[in-house]
XYZ file of C-alpha atoms in Angstrom:
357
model
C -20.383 6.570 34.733
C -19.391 3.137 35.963
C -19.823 2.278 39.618
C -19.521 -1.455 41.246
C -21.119 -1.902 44.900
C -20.329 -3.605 47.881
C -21.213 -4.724 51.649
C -18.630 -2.914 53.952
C -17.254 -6.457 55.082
C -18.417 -10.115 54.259
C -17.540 -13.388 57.352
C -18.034 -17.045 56.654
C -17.151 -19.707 58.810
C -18.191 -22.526 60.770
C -19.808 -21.432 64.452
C -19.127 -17.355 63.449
C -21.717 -16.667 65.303
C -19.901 -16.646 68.700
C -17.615 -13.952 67.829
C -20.802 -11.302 66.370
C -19.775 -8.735 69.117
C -16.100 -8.745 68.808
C -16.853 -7.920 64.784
C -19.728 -5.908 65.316
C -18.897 -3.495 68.717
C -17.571 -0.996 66.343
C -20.923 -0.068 64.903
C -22.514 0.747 68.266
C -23.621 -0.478 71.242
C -27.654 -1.536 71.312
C -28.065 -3.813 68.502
C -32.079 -5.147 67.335
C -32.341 -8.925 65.620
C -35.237 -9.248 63.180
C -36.022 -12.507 62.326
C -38.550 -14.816 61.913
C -39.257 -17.270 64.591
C -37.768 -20.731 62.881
C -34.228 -18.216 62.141
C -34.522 -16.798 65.690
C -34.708 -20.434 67.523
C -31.838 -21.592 65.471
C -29.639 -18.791 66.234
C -30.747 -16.961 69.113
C -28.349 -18.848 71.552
C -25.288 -18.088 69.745
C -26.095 -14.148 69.046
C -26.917 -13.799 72.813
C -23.671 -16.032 74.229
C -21.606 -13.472 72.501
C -23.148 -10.347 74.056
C -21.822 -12.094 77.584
C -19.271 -10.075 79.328
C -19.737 -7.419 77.059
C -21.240 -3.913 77.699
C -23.699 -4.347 74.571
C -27.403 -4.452 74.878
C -29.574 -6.558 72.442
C -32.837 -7.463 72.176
C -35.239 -9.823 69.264
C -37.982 -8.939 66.795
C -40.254 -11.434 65.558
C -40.990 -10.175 61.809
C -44.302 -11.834 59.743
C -43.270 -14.438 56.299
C -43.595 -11.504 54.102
C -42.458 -8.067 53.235
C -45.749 -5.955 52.882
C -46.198 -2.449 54.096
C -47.984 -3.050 56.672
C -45.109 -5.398 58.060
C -42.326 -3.120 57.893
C -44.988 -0.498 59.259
C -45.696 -2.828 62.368
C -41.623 -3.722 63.215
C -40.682 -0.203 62.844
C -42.993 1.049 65.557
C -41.600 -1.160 67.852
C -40.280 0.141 70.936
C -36.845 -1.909 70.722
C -36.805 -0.539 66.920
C -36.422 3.592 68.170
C -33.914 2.372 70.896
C -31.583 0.581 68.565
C -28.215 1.954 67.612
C -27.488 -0.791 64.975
C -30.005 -3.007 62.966
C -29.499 -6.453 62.547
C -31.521 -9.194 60.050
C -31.613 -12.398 60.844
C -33.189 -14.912 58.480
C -34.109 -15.190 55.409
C -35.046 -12.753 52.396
C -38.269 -11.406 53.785
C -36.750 -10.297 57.468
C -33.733 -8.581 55.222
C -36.081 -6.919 52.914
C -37.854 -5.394 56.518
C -34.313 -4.718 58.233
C -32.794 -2.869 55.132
C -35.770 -0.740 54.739
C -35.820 0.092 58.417
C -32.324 0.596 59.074
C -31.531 2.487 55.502
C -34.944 5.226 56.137
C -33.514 5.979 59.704
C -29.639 5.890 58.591
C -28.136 3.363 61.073
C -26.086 0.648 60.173
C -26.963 -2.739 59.027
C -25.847 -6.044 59.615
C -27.070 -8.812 57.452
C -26.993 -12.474 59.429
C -28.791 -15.026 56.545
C -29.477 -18.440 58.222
C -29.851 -19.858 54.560
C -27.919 -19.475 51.316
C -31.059 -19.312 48.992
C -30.782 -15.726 47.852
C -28.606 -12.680 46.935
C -30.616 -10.842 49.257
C -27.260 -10.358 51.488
C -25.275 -8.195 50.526
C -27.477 -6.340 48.194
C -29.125 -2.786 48.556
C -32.508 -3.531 47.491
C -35.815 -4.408 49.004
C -38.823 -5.945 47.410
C -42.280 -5.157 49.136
C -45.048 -7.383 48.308
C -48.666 -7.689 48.192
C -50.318 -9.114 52.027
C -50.570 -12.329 51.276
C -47.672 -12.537 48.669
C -48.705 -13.281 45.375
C -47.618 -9.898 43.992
C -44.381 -7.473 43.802
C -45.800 -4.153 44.737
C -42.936 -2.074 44.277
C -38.745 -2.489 45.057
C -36.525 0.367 46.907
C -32.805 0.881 45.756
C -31.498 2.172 48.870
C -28.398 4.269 48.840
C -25.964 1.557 49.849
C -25.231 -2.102 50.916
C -25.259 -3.402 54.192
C -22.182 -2.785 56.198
C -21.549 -6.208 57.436
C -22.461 -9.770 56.370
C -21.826 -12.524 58.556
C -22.810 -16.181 57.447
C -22.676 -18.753 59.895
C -21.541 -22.229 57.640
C -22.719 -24.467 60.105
C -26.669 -23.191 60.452
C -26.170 -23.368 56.634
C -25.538 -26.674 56.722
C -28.305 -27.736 58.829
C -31.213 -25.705 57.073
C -33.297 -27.831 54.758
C -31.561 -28.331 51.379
C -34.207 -26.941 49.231
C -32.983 -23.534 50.923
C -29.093 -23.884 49.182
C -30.903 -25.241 45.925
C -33.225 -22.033 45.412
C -29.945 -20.003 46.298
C -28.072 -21.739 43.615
C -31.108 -21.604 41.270
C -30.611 -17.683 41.869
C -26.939 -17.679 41.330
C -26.940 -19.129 37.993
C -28.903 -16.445 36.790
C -25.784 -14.309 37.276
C -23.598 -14.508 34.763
C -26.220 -15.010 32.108
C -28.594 -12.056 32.994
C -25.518 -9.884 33.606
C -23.484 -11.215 29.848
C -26.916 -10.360 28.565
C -26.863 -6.612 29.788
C -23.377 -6.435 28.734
C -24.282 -7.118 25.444
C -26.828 -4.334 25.364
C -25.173 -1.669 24.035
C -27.735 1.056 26.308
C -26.249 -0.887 29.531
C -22.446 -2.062 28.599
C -20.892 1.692 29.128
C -22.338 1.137 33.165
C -21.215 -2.159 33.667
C -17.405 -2.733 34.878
C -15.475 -5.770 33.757
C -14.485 -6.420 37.818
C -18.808 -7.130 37.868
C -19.228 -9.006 35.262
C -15.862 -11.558 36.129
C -17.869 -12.150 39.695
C -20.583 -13.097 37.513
C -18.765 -15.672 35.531
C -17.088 -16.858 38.193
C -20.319 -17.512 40.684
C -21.718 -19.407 37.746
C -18.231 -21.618 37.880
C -18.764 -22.441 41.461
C -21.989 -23.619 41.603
C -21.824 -26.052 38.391
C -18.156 -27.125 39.981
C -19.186 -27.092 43.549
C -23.030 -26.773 43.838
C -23.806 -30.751 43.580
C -21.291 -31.453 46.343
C -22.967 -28.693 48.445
C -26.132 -30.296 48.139
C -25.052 -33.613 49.416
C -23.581 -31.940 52.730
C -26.288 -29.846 53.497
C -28.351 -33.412 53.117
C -25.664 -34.913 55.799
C -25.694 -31.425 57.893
C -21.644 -31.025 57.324
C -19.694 -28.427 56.851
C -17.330 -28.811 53.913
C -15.119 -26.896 51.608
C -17.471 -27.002 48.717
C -19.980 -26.349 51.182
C -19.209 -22.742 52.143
C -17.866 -22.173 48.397
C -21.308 -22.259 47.084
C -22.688 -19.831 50.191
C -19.719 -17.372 49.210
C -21.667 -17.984 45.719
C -25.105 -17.946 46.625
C -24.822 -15.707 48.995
C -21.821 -12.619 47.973
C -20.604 -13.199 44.270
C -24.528 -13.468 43.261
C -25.176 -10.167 44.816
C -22.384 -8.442 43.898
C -22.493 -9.771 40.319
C -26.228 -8.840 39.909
C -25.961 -5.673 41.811
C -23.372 -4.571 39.257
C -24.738 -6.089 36.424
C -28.295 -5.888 36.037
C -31.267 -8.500 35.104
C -33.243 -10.446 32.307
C -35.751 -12.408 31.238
C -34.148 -14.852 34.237
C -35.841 -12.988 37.082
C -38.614 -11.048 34.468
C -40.065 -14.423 34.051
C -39.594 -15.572 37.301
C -40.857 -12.458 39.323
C -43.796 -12.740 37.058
C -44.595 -16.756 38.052
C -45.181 -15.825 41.590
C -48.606 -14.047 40.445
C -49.838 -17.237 39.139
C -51.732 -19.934 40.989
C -49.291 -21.271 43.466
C -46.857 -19.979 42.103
C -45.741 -18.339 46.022
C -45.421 -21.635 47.100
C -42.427 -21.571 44.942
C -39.131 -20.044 46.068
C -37.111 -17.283 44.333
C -34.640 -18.815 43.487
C -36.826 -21.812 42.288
C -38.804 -19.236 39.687
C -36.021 -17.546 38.356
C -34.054 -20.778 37.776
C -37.227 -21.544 35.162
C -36.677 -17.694 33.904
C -32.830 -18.733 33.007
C -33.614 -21.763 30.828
C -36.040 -19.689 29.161
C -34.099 -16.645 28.528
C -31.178 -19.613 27.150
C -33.489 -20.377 24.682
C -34.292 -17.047 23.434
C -30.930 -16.473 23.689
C -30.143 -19.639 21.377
C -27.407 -20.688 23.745
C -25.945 -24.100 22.284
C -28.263 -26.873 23.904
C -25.897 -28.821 25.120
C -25.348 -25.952 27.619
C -29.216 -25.929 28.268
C -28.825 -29.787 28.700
C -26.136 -29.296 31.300
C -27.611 -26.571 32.919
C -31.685 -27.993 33.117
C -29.954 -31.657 34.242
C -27.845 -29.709 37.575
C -30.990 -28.599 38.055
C -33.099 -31.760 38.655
C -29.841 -33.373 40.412
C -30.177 -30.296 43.171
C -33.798 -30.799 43.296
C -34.608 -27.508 41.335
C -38.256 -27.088 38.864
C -36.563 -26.860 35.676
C -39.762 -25.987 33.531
C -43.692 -24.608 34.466
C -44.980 -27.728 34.268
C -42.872 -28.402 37.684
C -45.025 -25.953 39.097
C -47.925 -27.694 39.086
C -49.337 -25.962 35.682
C -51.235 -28.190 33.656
C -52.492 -25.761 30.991
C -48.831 -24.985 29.524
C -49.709 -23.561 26.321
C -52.422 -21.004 27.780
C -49.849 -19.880 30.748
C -47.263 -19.233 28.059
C -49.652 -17.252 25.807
C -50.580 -14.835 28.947
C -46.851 -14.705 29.604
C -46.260 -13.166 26.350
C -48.713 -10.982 26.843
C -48.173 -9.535 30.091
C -44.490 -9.309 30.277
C -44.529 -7.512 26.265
C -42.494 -4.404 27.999
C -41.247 -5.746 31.102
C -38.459 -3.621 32.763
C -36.184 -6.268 33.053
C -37.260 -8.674 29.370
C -36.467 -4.924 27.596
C -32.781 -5.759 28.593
C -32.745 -8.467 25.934
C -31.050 -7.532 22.872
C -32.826 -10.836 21.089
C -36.229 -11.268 19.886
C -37.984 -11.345 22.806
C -41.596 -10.951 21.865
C -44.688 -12.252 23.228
C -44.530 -14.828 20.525
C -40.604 -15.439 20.820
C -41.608 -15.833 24.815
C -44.572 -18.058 24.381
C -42.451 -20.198 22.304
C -39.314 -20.904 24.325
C -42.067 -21.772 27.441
C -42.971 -24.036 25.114
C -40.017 -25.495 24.345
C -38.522 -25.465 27.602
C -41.636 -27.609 28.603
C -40.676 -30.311 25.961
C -37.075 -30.471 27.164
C -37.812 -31.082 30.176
C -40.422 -33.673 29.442
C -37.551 -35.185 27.321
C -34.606 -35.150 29.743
């Protein structure tokens, strides 16, 4: 059976904000914002400015850095959480994560409101719970369906730090090559529709057309073409693409870095961007598509290699790579040698690459 997934509606545009009731009166009437407190203070004003004159009620959640258990345990209890006809996240990945599981276990809708573009988290169905304090991936939920809105605000965008659209693009070029690579695997390809895997291709296209001209607005807090482009990228074709696709060593790899030593002090989309260049080499793409791809990387700011992660033993951290992730759930979609050897020696590689560049 092939199936392709999507948010019930996706918004972009400069100052969008104002007009969140007119779009979203339709799914009731008492809406609940969870958000972190740095997401909340740069968007509260808006949110609440277009509840005025309206017969809406709303009200704000402060959710913790990090979706554990015990977090989504804490917000749900919350009296403004049982009152709520409509659940809204606003932030980043973590205050999503909380929102979809709350929203999805009590069957209300969902509106997604990301203040950055530095995941697919969007306009996706899933939700990753973590350890307490973050350094490990306790278990993800595929909930039954997407959000029902997503509304992106270009202009809070463009004036959130620009490591925030970097990770984001870091996760969108995993895209196309995690979802070619299940394509290729002939226990995946009969699931996969050729509608997913175009979004794929054609996310990668924006951000290595687009991405570096992103960058440089989000440094000068403008709002340009390119600009929202790359947060239609980062932010919908990335989740749609990988939704419908599935993943690789990309986000194996990179899931797995966030266990090590600092490695949580490390974004998403920063890991997985270090899991793409080392799936390309297992893969044996051509290198001077590895050149082009590690070199956008360093011009956007991105760690292109562990040894931007502050490891200094590189050849022990790839041999306990190799190891652990023999029979990952996500390396097993690899239809090339991808053994703990193969593994350990692309880390490796990628290390003296990057050295080289």
């Amino acid at each position: 059976m092939k199936k392709i997934l999507f948010p019930g509606a996706f918004y972009i545009g400069s100052d969008i904000l104002n007009d969140f009731v007119s779009i979203a009166r339709n799914y009731g009437k008492r809406f609940v914002f969870i958000g972190g407190r740095t997401a909340l203070s740069v968007s509260k004003d808006a949110v609440e400015a277009s509840f005025s004159g309206t017969d809406c009620e709303y009200s704000f959640v402060v959710c913790g850095k990090i979706c554990s258990e015990a977090e989504v345990a804490r917000v749900e209890a919350l009296p403004e959480i049982n009152e709520a006809e409509v659940i809204c996240a606003l932030g980043g990945g973590s205050c999503m994560d909380i929102a979809k599981l709350i929203a999805f276990r009590r069957n209300l809708p969902l509106i997604m409101i990301p203040t950055t573009a530095s995941s697919d988290s969007p306009c996706t169905f899933a939700s990753i719970i973590y350890s307490e304090d973050g350094s490990r991936i306790i278990s993800d939920y595929a909930h039954y369906r997407c959000p029902d809105v997503v509304m992106v605000d270009s202009k809070v965008i463009a004036n959130a730090p620009e490591r925030l659209i970097a990770a984001g693009m870091g996760d969108a070029m995993t895209t196309w090559y995690e979802g070619f690579a299940c394509y290729n695997n002939p226990e995946l390809k009969p699931a996969i529709t050729e509608t997913a895997l175009m979004l794929a291709n054609l996310c990668r296209s924006i951000v290595m057309k687009d991405g570096l001209a992103a960058y440089e607005a989000v440094k000068s807090n403008t709002v340009t073409p390119e600009l929202e482009k790359v947060i239609e990228a980062n932010c919908f074709l990335s989740s749609i693409g990988g939704l419908n696709t599935g993943c690789a060593c990309a986000h194996g790899f990179g899931d797995w870095l966030c266990t090590i030593p600092g490695g949580h002090d490390f974004m998403h989309g920063e890991r997985v961007f270090i899991g793409l260049i080392t799936q390309l080499i297992l893969e044996k793409y051509p290198d001077e598509e590895i050149d082009q791809i590690m070199k956008f990387g360093r011009a956007i700011g991105l760690p292109i290699c562990v040894g931007d992660m502050r490891v200094n033993d590189v050849d022990a951290l790839a041999e306990k790579a190799g190891i652990e992730l023999e029979n990952d759930h996500f390396l097993v979609h690899l239809t090339c040698d991808h053994s703990p050897e193969a593994l350990k020696g692309a880390i490796l590689k990628q290390q003296v690459l990057a050295d080289n560049l």
